[in-house]
Structure formats: C-alpha cells, structure tokens
Amino acid sequence: MTWRAALLSILLLLPQTVEGSLFGKNKVRYREQEWSVIETAHLRIHFYQEEEELALETVPLAEAIYTDLSERLGHAISRPIPIILYASHPEFQRTHASPGWIDESTGGLTEFLKGRVLLPYPGSREEYRHVLQHEMAHAFQLDILDPGGSPMVLAEVDVPLWVIEGMAEYLSRPERDSQTALWIRDALLDGSLPSFEGLAYLNDLRVYRFGHSAWAFLAAEYGEETLGDFLRTLGSVRGWDPAMRIVFGKGPDELSEEWAHALRKEHFPGVPRMQRAAAVGKTVAALGRMNLAPAISPDGERLVFLSDRDGALSLCMTGREGQGAATLVREGTSGRRESLRPFHGGARWSPCGRYLLFPVQSGEEDRLHLYDVERRRNFAVISLGFDEIRGLAWSPDGEQVVFSGLRGGRSDLYLYGVTSGMIAPLTADEFVYVHPDWSPDGRTILCATDRVGEERPGRNRRLRPGLLDLRAGAWSFPPSPDGDSHSPLFDPDGEEVLFVCDAGGSPDLYTTSLTTKRVRRLSFFEGGISGLLPTSRSLASCRETGELYLSLFRHQSWSIVRIDDPRLLEGEEALVPAEEVLLASDGEGARLLPPPSFFPPYRILPYRPKLSTDFRAGGAGISPSGPFSSASSLLFSDDLGDHQVEVALGVYGSLRSSDLYAAYEDRSRRTARKLAFFQFLRRSSAWAGTAGGATVYRGVRLGLSYPLDRYRRIEGGIRIGEGRGPLFHGAPDSGEGVFAGVQGAYVVDRVRWGRSGAEGGRRFRVSAEPLLAGGLGGWVLGDARFYAPFGERVVLALRSMVGGRIGGNGPALYAGTRTAVRGFSEELWEERSHGAQSVELRFPLIDRIRLGWPFPLSVGGIGGVLFADAGIFEGERSRVAYGPGVRLGIGPVRLMLDFPELWADGERVGKASGYFRIGSDF
C-alpha cells in the first residue's frame, strides 16, 4: 500500500461509524423539535418543548448529583457538563449526537467526542435519577483522568470496561442493589465469579453487575475516597494495574481474592434455604438465553413469551409443557416492526383466547398489534400516539384494555375501547404506573406505582402494588414489604395479589391478602424472578387453572417456570412497615436528592448551533519513489449533532495534485442535505502511456438522503465539475472538460450487531450514476451482504457485488473497490463491468491480551477469518483468492491482515506474504 493510500485510509475512515457510510440504519427525524438550553453553574441542559417540565425538574436533581459526586470524588469539573434530554427511548435512539445506532439496551450514554451526557426518560423517577447519576459519574471520570482535556482520554488509558462502568454504577447506587446481588449470587453458586483480571475480558452486562459489587467492596474496605485517588493515579500512570497497586497497596489478584472472600461470607449462609426451580415448579421454556414476559392462554394450554431462540428477539408460543415451540412474530423485519419491547413489552391473551395484544415500536410511536393466533397473522394494528406502551391488560369482558402509556416524559394509565376505539385517561399526574392488571369482577385496576396519596412525588419512592377503584376513582394500597415491587397480579378469585419484591435481598414471589392484609414471602429461589430490568414484567397467571408462570434468572440466562398452585408453596410471614414509615421512606438514592425548596439559579436560552471539534488526525510520510506526503482530517459538529462539517486534506507534492475535500451536512430535518467541494487525482492502468497518465477532478456535489424508516432510505445527488485529463476509463481520447452527473441509490440495512460486528441479518445497496461529459457514460452498481450466526460467536458472512457500465464508458469518477478479490489491488475492477463474490467465516481468537513491555498495554477483540473471494470482469478474466486472516478492532476501524492464495485466469500466481488493510469488514 502506498503512503498516499495509507494516509487516506486512516484519515477518511476514522470519523466513520462502525456500520460504514454506504450502509447503516437510519435515524428518522419524524418531527422537528424546537430546542432550548438551561444553563446553571455546572450544567447545560438541552431540551425540547415537549419535555420542558422534565427539564426543569432535572435542574435541582442534576445540581444535587453534581455536588454529591464532587464531594465523594474530591473533584470539581472546570466546564459545564452538557446534558441532552429525550422524552422517550425512541427519541434517544434517533439522536445525531452519537454516531451509529443506539441499541435498545442502552439506557443512557456519555459520548467521548464532546463529553455529552445523552439521557432518555425511562418512565420511572428513580431509574431516571440512577441513569443520570451514572452518566454524570462518567463525566467526572473523564475530567479527573484529563482535567479540562479531551473526553477521548479513555482511548489513551489502559483500563477495562468494568473499572469505569462498575465505578459509575456504584457512584449512582451506593446502597445494596438487588439486581447486582442476584447476579453475584448466581455466579457464586455456579463457581463462575471472575477475578478482577477475568473481568477485564468481559464487555457485556456483567461488567456493570460485577463491577458494581467490586467497587462497593473496595469503597467499604479501603474508604470511598480511594475512588477519586484511583482515577487521579490512573490519569498519571495510564494503567489500571499499577494504579491499583499505588492506591490500594495491592495488585488486582490479591484484591479480587479479598472481594470473593467477602462475597462468600455474605451470601453462603443463606444457601441452605434456597430453592431450586425444579423443587417447586417445572421449567417449560428455555429456548435461548432470554425467555421473558410470559403469558398463558385462558384455557391454560398455550404459552407465549419473548425469546431470542432465533438470534433475533421473537414472540414465541409453546404448549403448557413446552412442546411444539413456534415463532409467531420476529422483530426487525420491517419499519413497522422495529422492536417487540423486551424491557417493558410482552403479549396478553384476549379473554376469548383467540387474539394476542402486544406493543411494537413502529417509527415514532409504539403501536398495539392485535394478532390472530389461529390464522397466524395480524388482525389489526392500533395507533394510539404514545412514545412507549409499558404494560397492558384486557378487561374480563374483552371490551376494554388498560395500558400504561409514556408520552412527553410522563407515565399514566389509560383505557382503550376495543370496539369504540376511544381512549380515556385514568391518571394525569407525575407518578409512575406500570404492569396493570384487571380484577376478575372488572371493577378494579391493579398496577405497580410509586404513588402515595395525592401529593406530588417530590422524592423517589419505591414501586408497590396499588389498587384503583374504577367506580369511585379512589386509590388504595395493600400492605407490601419495604422493597421495590413489580408485576402485580390478581389471583383467580380476586382475593389476593401476587407480586415480585426484592425486600429480602433478591426478587422473589410475595402475596398479599386483600381481606386479612396478611403478607407472605412464597419463594426463596437460587436465582430470582426478573426480566432484563428490575421493572420488567415477570409474572403471568391462568385464572382457569390457577397456574403461575414466571421468568426466572439463573445460570446467567432467563427461563420460564410454571408453578401449578402457588397457594401450596411453603412461605413465611413478611415484615411489613407501618404506613407512616412507608410514607417517610424514600428508597434508594434519597440522600442524593435535594429538598423540594431547593432550586439553583438558572437561565433558559434558545438553542443556537455552534460548531466545535469532534475529531482531528494527521500524518505524514516519504515514499521512496515520490515526494513528501501529508494528510489531515477534521470533523466538526454542534452539540445536538444535527450540523456537521468535514474537512480532509491530502497533500502530495503540490496542491494541484492533491486530494481536497470539504463538506457541510444538515441533519436537523428528515431529509438530510449535504453540500461538498472536492478535488482528487485518479490514475488508471488503461491510461498507461497517455499524456499525464491521470485526471484531476474538481467540483461540487449536492446530496440528499431520505429515510423511509429505520431500515430503508433513498439517496440522490448531483455532481458537477471539471476534469483535467481523460474523463472515461478505457477511453484515453475522451478529452477533458466539464462533467455533470445525477446519482441515486436505494439502501436497505437490517443487520443485527453484536460485540464483534455483524451477527445476523442482511443489507443491500443498488445505485446508479449516469454522467454527461461530451458523451454518455455511467455505472449501475449492486452490493448485497448476508450474515448468519454459525455457532456461538461465529458468523458466516457473504457478499455479492456487481458493476455494469452505461453507454459503453465507465466514468473515472467511480471509486469502486480495488480489493474485491484480496491480493489483487487492480483498477480493472473500476474500469470494466464486473462481478465478485466473497465468503468469510469469522470467529474469535483472543478476547484480550496484556503486554508488559516495553509499555503496559491491553489489546482486545482479536478475531480470525477464513475467506474465499472470486471475481470476473469484461474479457472473461477471473481472479480468485482464499486463505486465513486476522482482525484487530481499534475504535470504529479494523486492522485487517490476510494471507491469500492467489489465482488468475485459472492459474496459481503465488501466495501473498501478507495483505494489510485499514477499514471495516464487509
């Protein structure tokens, strides 16, 4: 690879997202927002009109969190923390402040370009406080590592994910957390608790749970002041191992032994009383790693639930014994079915047993899908205009549905008339309402709520069961333990309430009698009753048979367990606090919240886009056969990421023979608009022996991109300029002069992404560019890619590419791939009609490796590939390559080294000693 190619590869690829520029999912701007900014002494809170009330509530909360973190870490941030609020998770996913698509499992993030905190409202005041404090802890971590410097400092420090995420989780939840305790106990029982060194190899949910526990131990054992000391030391020594030795006086191995010993002392005494699921029930669904949100048919014969059995999340159905598993609906198949809502969704059976009703994310809202089980198709799709729908239940007569709807940063209960289509609010306040259920007589709504009386919430409170009398409009609260409760259900007689509560340290089954007010704990599972979140729905019952179905976490996975008669479970009396004690209890994190009278000085300003640097890079080199070369790349954007400026320069001897590029893109509306100015030099083997041997192009391009939905978009553009040299490949006498072309493309991307790249799905792109320049020429191009899981963490990837010329001439502007067949870096691929096919088997090689000399460095994500490429172009000439390769991911790009066996026109031409590229896998 020449210096020119190497420099351009590095500089032009680094700002791109992992998904690349030709593909990628769309962030559809369904409606324009008018943004404002609240400025305080330590914060800049961005919000739009719909969430103004939420933003004002955030001011004292975030300032109190800032004070808390500043005192505990011994640090003051020198510049205001930018916080961007979103009224719902779908709005958050569509932000341009972070490149790439945001997964549904991401509850908030702190991006490392500008140190912005991006935060959706999760529907719960306590969860909102937790995520806000977690992300603000990241802002403190970054500033302590490099005070006043770049948030990109983490890229320069050897620190595993568990150190950063675990500390942020502890700083946001210093009290004992039932979900963390659940994961720790599960790992202890299985003997799978990793050491600190072992944690460094993980990059999934375990880094939060285990990291939280590890930092809680270190803070308790060595003092909480050591957290700030550790971060300051880490910023100096640039390695987490030496930083631990300096601050704690011990290495990671010794500290992790102390941590594991403390956990065994805490959890093992309770092991003898723990129940195995098989001792009290039967596992009826364990199809994948996740089996969630069960629902049993009225006759007790059919069970539906959410599962990842097929790699993607699906709504599945089995018999009551787990037999005859079938997939009913799979998410991600179209823009009308983007997500089945694994965190707060799930289906509910109609009383007649024929239909299922469940929420589906579809564009800018959640819609209810009424699914006909007998015909295996949708009967109706109901649009209600809510950002998210978080739980629903049918009335006993099947005429109404109660649901929890999130809109404008507020969660309320609503009634929907199935036949009338009318919506009526049951609540209109700032309390939280989730997991509604209907009493057998149809007179009462049961839900989990933080409501206490009629006053404003003020402080975060735990969720507990609440009863709404539909006739009187009055609330009552059955006795419940002092813990977070969710998934409440009426028993078949309507005399008891079953629910999940973590008052005993882990989420287990409880029951409350509505007549005697007696509260009992019914289960002591080795694992715990839980979904993906503490507030995910986890229980379902059959009123015909009395059977109970629950989602049980054990062995780091979720299965569905059936209990034939929960009334027969041996339990114990549960301690219930007096009502006045409950009213005074604010739950976890209460000490972090300001008193209601506290409100710091602030001012509200209209948002004005101001560009600042996101990324900059540069490089230089001297080619043995050419002049000095240098290149640089700059990326600027505003706080919201809606306006972006790109500049790339590649200087090779003189400006006339250099590559220059500058572009401005406006992404504030649904149709993105981009204006670019360019100059670049193109050489072609077909021009050998011609004067100059190359063409310099200068011009301007106006591009438009219109997303149809998350997965599909249409692109168009106009390119006008001049060329000094031949304008067409294969036509040295085509002259030079002015050219004009129209570009168009149709793009579909339904790829599922995992830790190491694409793990399933497909994507394709069809594009065309006819060009006029003293004659007609152009290209029609096709690029299709398919991915299929092939065992755990192994993926089979296929790519097909075709290119056909229009008008007999191929414009030299076409910058098609020169590496369609590895080892043959030939320009023939972009001069003639061609086709190419590639197949790769991708697998992990090394999850993480630590180097001790000449400097401590941890490198992770090293993968291997077995590949085969084949291509043919005009003239019936063919190229074939096959062999092994290795991959190393560094941020958004990958270093790729392949060792291809090369064949040309049916003859072996040799073996490449090593074919190196910088970019991304197809």
CSV table of N, CA, C and O in Angstrom, one decimal, residues 404-479:
chain,number,residue,atom,x,y,z
A,404,SER,N,-50.4,1.2,30.2
A,404,SER,CA,-49.5,2.3,30.8
A,404,SER,C,-48.9,2.9,29.6
A,404,SER,O,-48.1,2.3,28.8
A,405,GLY,N,-49.1,4.2,29.3
A,405,GLY,CA,-48.6,4.9,28.2
A,405,GLY,C,-47.6,6.0,28.6
A,405,GLY,O,-47.9,6.8,29.6
A,406,LEU,N,-46.5,6.1,27.9
A,406,LEU,CA,-45.5,7.1,28.2
A,406,LEU,C,-45.5,8.1,27.0
A,406,LEU,O,-45.4,7.8,25.9
A,407,ARG,N,-45.7,9.4,27.4
A,407,ARG,CA,-45.8,10.5,26.4
A,407,ARG,C,-45.3,11.8,27.1
A,407,ARG,O,-45.7,12.1,28.2
A,408,GLY,N,-44.3,12.4,26.4
A,408,GLY,CA,-43.9,13.7,27.0
A,408,GLY,C,-43.1,13.6,28.3
A,408,GLY,O,-43.2,14.5,29.1
A,409,GLY,N,-42.5,12.4,28.5
A,409,GLY,CA,-41.8,12.2,29.8
A,409,GLY,C,-42.7,12.0,31.0
A,409,GLY,O,-42.3,12.2,32.1
A,410,ARG,N,-43.9,11.5,30.7
A,410,ARG,CA,-44.9,11.2,31.8
A,410,ARG,C,-45.5,9.8,31.5
A,410,ARG,O,-45.9,9.5,30.4
A,411,SER,N,-45.7,9.0,32.6
A,411,SER,CA,-46.3,7.7,32.5
A,411,SER,C,-47.7,7.8,33.2
A,411,SER,O,-47.8,8.1,34.4
A,412,ASP,N,-48.7,7.4,32.5
A,412,ASP,CA,-50.1,7.4,33.0
A,412,ASP,C,-50.8,6.2,32.6
A,412,ASP,O,-50.4,5.5,31.6
A,413,LEU,N,-52.0,5.9,33.2
A,413,LEU,CA,-52.8,4.8,32.9
A,413,LEU,C,-54.0,5.3,32.0
A,413,LEU,O,-54.5,6.4,32.2
A,414,TYR,N,-54.3,4.5,31.0
A,414,TYR,CA,-55.4,4.8,30.1
A,414,TYR,C,-56.3,3.6,29.8
A,414,TYR,O,-55.9,2.5,29.9
A,415,LEU,N,-57.5,3.9,29.4
A,415,LEU,CA,-58.5,2.8,29.0
A,415,LEU,C,-58.6,3.0,27.5
A,415,LEU,O,-58.8,4.1,27.0
A,416,TYR,N,-58.6,1.9,26.8
A,416,TYR,CA,-58.9,1.9,25.3
A,416,TYR,C,-60.1,1.0,25.0
A,416,TYR,O,-60.1,-0.2,25.5
A,417,GLY,N,-61.1,1.5,24.3
A,417,GLY,CA,-62.2,0.8,23.9
A,417,GLY,C,-61.9,0.0,22.7
A,417,GLY,O,-61.7,0.5,21.6
A,418,VAL,N,-62.0,-1.4,22.8
A,418,VAL,CA,-61.6,-2.2,21.7
A,418,VAL,C,-62.5,-2.0,20.5
A,418,VAL,O,-62.1,-2.0,19.3
A,419,THR,N,-63.8,-1.9,20.7
A,419,THR,CA,-64.8,-1.7,19.6
A,419,THR,C,-65.0,-0.2,19.3
A,419,THR,O,-65.1,0.1,18.1
A,420,SER,N,-64.9,0.7,20.3
A,420,SER,CA,-65.2,2.1,20.0
A,420,SER,C,-63.9,2.8,19.5
A,420,SER,O,-64.0,3.8,18.9
A,421,GLY,N,-62.7,2.3,19.9
A,421,GLY,CA,-61.5,3.0,19.6
A,421,GLY,C,-61.2,4.2,20.4
A,421,GLY,O,-60.3,5.0,20.1
A,422,MET,N,-62.0,4.5,21.4
A,422,MET,CA,-61.8,5.7,22.3
A,422,MET,C,-60.8,5.4,23.4
A,422,MET,O,-60.6,4.3,23.9
A,423,ILE,N,-60.1,6.5,23.7
A,423,ILE,CA,-59.0,6.5,24.7
A,423,ILE,C,-59.5,7.4,25.9
A,423,ILE,O,-59.8,8.6,25.6
A,424,ALA,N,-59.4,6.9,27.1
A,424,ALA,CA,-59.8,7.7,28.3
A,424,ALA,C,-58.7,7.6,29.3
A,424,ALA,O,-58.3,6.5,29.7
A,425,PRO,N,-58.2,8.7,29.8
A,425,PRO,CA,-57.1,8.7,30.8
A,425,PRO,C,-57.7,8.3,32.2
A,425,PRO,O,-58.8,8.8,32.6
A,426,LEU,N,-57.0,7.5,32.9
A,426,LEU,CA,-57.3,7.1,34.3
A,426,LEU,C,-56.5,8.0,35.3
A,426,LEU,O,-56.9,8.2,36.4
A,427,THR,N,-55.3,8.4,34.8
A,427,THR,CA,-54.5,9.2,35.7
A,427,THR,C,-53.9,10.3,34.8
A,427,THR,O,-53.8,10.2,33.6
A,428,ALA,N,-53.5,11.4,35.5
A,428,ALA,CA,-52.8,12.5,34.8
A,428,ALA,C,-52.0,13.3,35.8
A,428,ALA,O,-52.3,14.4,36.3
A,429,ASP,N,-50.9,12.6,36.2
A,429,ASP,CA,-50.0,13.2,37.2
A,429,ASP,C,-48.6,12.8,37.0
A,429,ASP,O,-48.3,12.2,35.9
A,430,GLU,N,-47.7,13.0,37.9
A,430,GLU,CA,-46.3,12.7,37.8
A,430,GLU,C,-45.9,11.4,38.4
A,430,GLU,O,-44.7,11.1,38.4
A,431,PHE,N,-46.8,10.6,38.8
A,431,PHE,CA,-46.5,9.3,39.4
A,431,PHE,C,-46.2,8.3,38.3
A,431,PHE,O,-46.6,8.5,37.1
A,432,VAL,N,-45.6,7.2,38.7
A,432,VAL,CA,-45.3,6.1,37.7
A,432,VAL,C,-46.3,5.0,37.9
A,432,VAL,O,-46.7,4.6,39.0
A,433,TYR,N,-46.7,4.5,36.7
A,433,TYR,CA,-47.7,3.4,36.7
A,433,TYR,C,-47.2,2.4,35.7
A,433,TYR,O,-47.1,2.7,34.5
A,434,VAL,N,-47.0,1.1,36.1
A,434,VAL,CA,-46.6,0.1,35.2
A,434,VAL,C,-47.3,-1.2,35.5
A,434,VAL,O,-47.8,-1.4,36.6
A,435,HIS,N,-47.3,-2.2,34.6
A,435,HIS,CA,-47.8,-3.5,34.8
A,435,HIS,C,-49.2,-3.6,35.3
A,435,HIS,O,-49.5,-4.2,36.3
A,436,PRO,N,-50.2,-3.0,34.5
A,436,PRO,CA,-51.6,-3.0,35.0
A,436,PRO,C,-52.2,-4.4,34.9
A,436,PRO,O,-51.8,-5.2,34.0
A,437,ASP,N,-53.1,-4.7,35.8
A,437,ASP,CA,-53.9,-6.0,35.7
A,437,ASP,C,-55.4,-5.6,36.1
A,437,ASP,O,-55.6,-4.6,36.7
A,438,TRP,N,-56.3,-6.5,35.7
A,438,TRP,CA,-57.7,-6.2,35.9
A,438,TRP,C,-58.3,-7.2,36.8
A,438,TRP,O,-58.0,-8.4,36.7
A,439,SER,N,-59.1,-6.8,37.8
A,439,SER,CA,-59.7,-7.7,38.7
A,439,SER,C,-60.7,-8.6,38.0
A,439,SER,O,-61.3,-8.2,37.0
A,440,PRO,N,-60.9,-9.8,38.5
A,440,PRO,CA,-61.9,-10.7,37.9
A,440,PRO,C,-63.3,-10.2,37.7
A,440,PRO,O,-64.0,-10.5,36.8
A,441,ASP,N,-63.7,-9.3,38.6
A,441,ASP,CA,-65.0,-8.7,38.5
A,441,ASP,C,-65.0,-7.4,37.7
A,441,ASP,O,-66.1,-6.8,37.4
A,442,GLY,N,-63.9,-7.0,37.2
A,442,GLY,CA,-63.8,-5.8,36.3
A,442,GLY,C,-64.0,-4.5,36.9
A,442,GLY,O,-64.1,-3.5,36.2
A,443,ARG,N,-63.9,-4.4,38.3
A,443,ARG,CA,-64.2,-3.2,39.0
A,443,ARG,C,-62.9,-2.4,39.4
A,443,ARG,O,-63.0,-1.3,39.7
A,444,THR,N,-61.8,-3.1,39.4
A,444,THR,CA,-60.6,-2.6,40.0
A,444,THR,C,-59.4,-2.8,39.0
A,444,THR,O,-59.2,-3.9,38.4
A,445,ILE,N,-58.5,-1.8,39.0
A,445,ILE,CA,-57.3,-1.9,38.2
A,445,ILE,C,-56.1,-2.0,39.3
A,445,ILE,O,-56.1,-1.2,40.2
A,446,LEU,N,-55.3,-3.0,39.0
A,446,LEU,CA,-54.1,-3.2,39.9
A,446,LEU,C,-52.9,-2.8,39.1
A,446,LEU,O,-52.8,-3.1,37.9
A,447,CYS,N,-51.9,-2.2,39.7
A,447,CYS,CA,-50.6,-1.8,39.0
A,447,CYS,C,-49.5,-1.7,40.0
A,447,CYS,O,-49.8,-1.6,41.2
A,448,ALA,N,-48.3,-1.5,39.5
A,448,ALA,CA,-47.2,-1.1,40.3
A,448,ALA,C,-47.0,0.4,40.2
A,448,ALA,O,-46.9,0.9,39.1
A,449,THR,N,-46.9,1.1,41.3
A,449,THR,CA,-46.8,2.5,41.2
A,449,THR,C,-46.0,3.1,42.4
A,449,THR,O,-45.8,2.4,43.4
A,450,ASP,N,-45.5,4.3,42.2
A,450,ASP,CA,-44.8,5.0,43.3
A,450,ASP,C,-45.7,6.0,43.9
A,450,ASP,O,-45.3,6.9,44.7
A,451,ARG,N,-47.0,5.9,43.6
A,451,ARG,CA,-48.0,6.9,44.1
A,451,ARG,C,-48.2,6.7,45.6
A,451,ARG,O,-48.3,5.6,46.1
A,452,VAL,N,-48.2,7.9,46.3
A,452,VAL,CA,-48.5,7.9,47.7
A,452,VAL,C,-49.5,9.0,48.0
A,452,VAL,O,-49.1,10.2,47.9
A,453,GLY,N,-50.7,8.8,48.2
A,453,GLY,CA,-51.7,9.8,48.4
A,453,GLY,C,-51.9,10.6,47.1
A,453,GLY,O,-51.8,10.1,46.0
A,454,GLU,N,-52.1,11.9,47.3
A,454,GLU,CA,-52.4,12.8,46.1
A,454,GLU,C,-51.3,13.8,45.9
A,454,GLU,O,-51.4,14.6,44.9
A,455,GLU,N,-50.3,13.9,46.7
A,455,GLU,CA,-49.3,14.9,46.6
A,455,GLU,C,-48.3,14.6,45.4
A,455,GLU,O,-48.3,13.5,45.0
A,456,ARG,N,-47.5,15.6,45.0
A,456,ARG,CA,-46.5,15.4,44.0
A,456,ARG,C,-45.5,14.4,44.6
A,456,ARG,O,-45.2,14.4,45.8
A,457,PRO,N,-44.8,13.7,43.7
A,457,PRO,CA,-43.8,12.7,44.2
A,457,PRO,C,-42.7,13.4,45.0
A,457,PRO,O,-42.3,12.9,46.1
A,458,GLY,N,-42.1,14.5,44.5
A,458,GLY,CA,-41.0,15.2,45.2
A,458,GLY,C,-39.8,14.3,45.3
A,458,GLY,O,-38.8,14.7,44.7
A,459,ARG,N,-39.8,13.2,46.0
A,459,ARG,CA,-38.6,12.4,46.1
A,459,ARG,C,-38.9,11.0,45.5
A,459,ARG,O,-40.1,10.6,45.4
A,460,ASN,N,-37.8,10.3,45.2
A,460,ASN,CA,-38.1,9.0,44.6
A,460,ASN,C,-38.6,8.0,45.6
A,460,ASN,O,-38.1,8.0,46.8
A,461,ARG,N,-39.6,7.2,45.3
A,461,ARG,CA,-40.1,6.2,46.2
A,461,ARG,C,-40.1,4.9,45.5
A,461,ARG,O,-40.1,4.8,44.2
A,462,ARG,N,-40.2,3.8,46.2
A,462,ARG,CA,-40.2,2.5,45.7
A,462,ARG,C,-41.5,2.2,45.0
A,462,ARG,O,-42.6,2.8,45.5
A,463,LEU,N,-41.5,1.4,44.0
A,463,LEU,CA,-42.8,0.9,43.5
A,463,LEU,C,-43.4,-0.1,44.4
A,463,LEU,O,-42.8,-0.9,45.1
A,464,ARG,N,-44.8,-0.1,44.5
A,464,ARG,CA,-45.5,-1.0,45.3
A,464,ARG,C,-46.9,-1.2,44.6
A,464,ARG,O,-47.3,-0.4,43.8
A,465,PRO,N,-47.6,-2.3,45.0
A,465,PRO,CA,-48.9,-2.5,44.4
A,465,PRO,C,-49.9,-1.4,44.8
A,465,PRO,O,-49.9,-1.0,45.9
A,466,GLY,N,-50.7,-1.0,43.8
A,466,GLY,CA,-51.7,0.0,44.0
A,466,GLY,C,-53.0,-0.4,43.4
A,466,GLY,O,-53.0,-1.0,42.3
A,467,LEU,N,-54.1,-0.1,44.0
A,467,LEU,CA,-55.5,-0.5,43.5
A,467,LEU,C,-56.3,0.7,43.2
A,467,LEU,O,-56.4,1.6,44.0
A,468,LEU,N,-56.8,0.8,42.0
A,468,LEU,CA,-57.7,1.9,41.6
A,468,LEU,C,-59.1,1.4,41.4
A,468,LEU,O,-59.4,0.6,40.5
A,469,ASP,N,-60.0,1.9,42.2
A,469,ASP,CA,-61.5,1.6,42.1
A,469,ASP,C,-62.0,2.4,41.0
A,469,ASP,O,-62.1,3.6,41.0
A,470,LEU,N,-62.4,1.7,39.9
A,470,LEU,CA,-62.9,2.4,38.7
A,470,LEU,C,-64.2,3.2,38.9
A,470,LEU,O,-64.4,4.2,38.3
A,471,ARG,N,-65.0,2.7,39.8
A,471,ARG,CA,-66.3,3.5,40.1
A,471,ARG,C,-66.1,4.7,40.9
A,471,ARG,O,-66.6,5.8,40.6
A,472,ALA,N,-65.3,4.5,42.0
A,472,ALA,CA,-65.1,5.6,42.9
A,472,ALA,C,-63.9,6.5,42.5
A,472,ALA,O,-63.8,7.7,43.0
A,473,GLY,N,-63.1,6.0,41.7
A,473,GLY,CA,-61.9,6.8,41.3
A,473,GLY,C,-60.9,6.9,42.4
A,473,GLY,O,-60.1,7.9,42.4
A,474,ALA,N,-60.9,6.0,43.4
A,474,ALA,CA,-60.1,6.2,44.6
A,474,ALA,C,-59.0,5.1,44.6
A,474,ALA,O,-59.2,4.0,44.1
A,475,TRP,N,-57.8,5.5,45.2
A,475,TRP,CA,-56.7,4.6,45.3
A,475,TRP,C,-56.6,4.0,46.7
A,475,TRP,O,-56.9,4.6,47.7
A,476,SER,N,-56.1,2.8,46.7
A,476,SER,CA,-55.8,2.1,48.0
A,476,SER,C,-54.6,1.3,47.7
A,476,SER,O,-54.2,0.9,46.6
A,477,PHE,N,-53.9,1.0,48.8
A,477,PHE,CA,-52.6,0.3,48.7
A,477,PHE,C,-52.5,-0.9,49.7
A,477,PHE,O,-52.5,-0.7,50.9
A,478,PRO,N,-52.6,-2.1,49.1
A,478,PRO,CA,-52.5,-3.3,50.0
A,478,PRO,C,-51.1,-3.3,50.7
A,478,PRO,O,-50.1,-2.8,50.1
A,479,PRO,N,-51.0,-3.9,51.9
A,479,PRO,CA,-49.7,-4.0,52.5
A,479,PRO,C,-48.6,-4.7,51.7
A,479,PRO,O,-48.9,-5.6,50.9
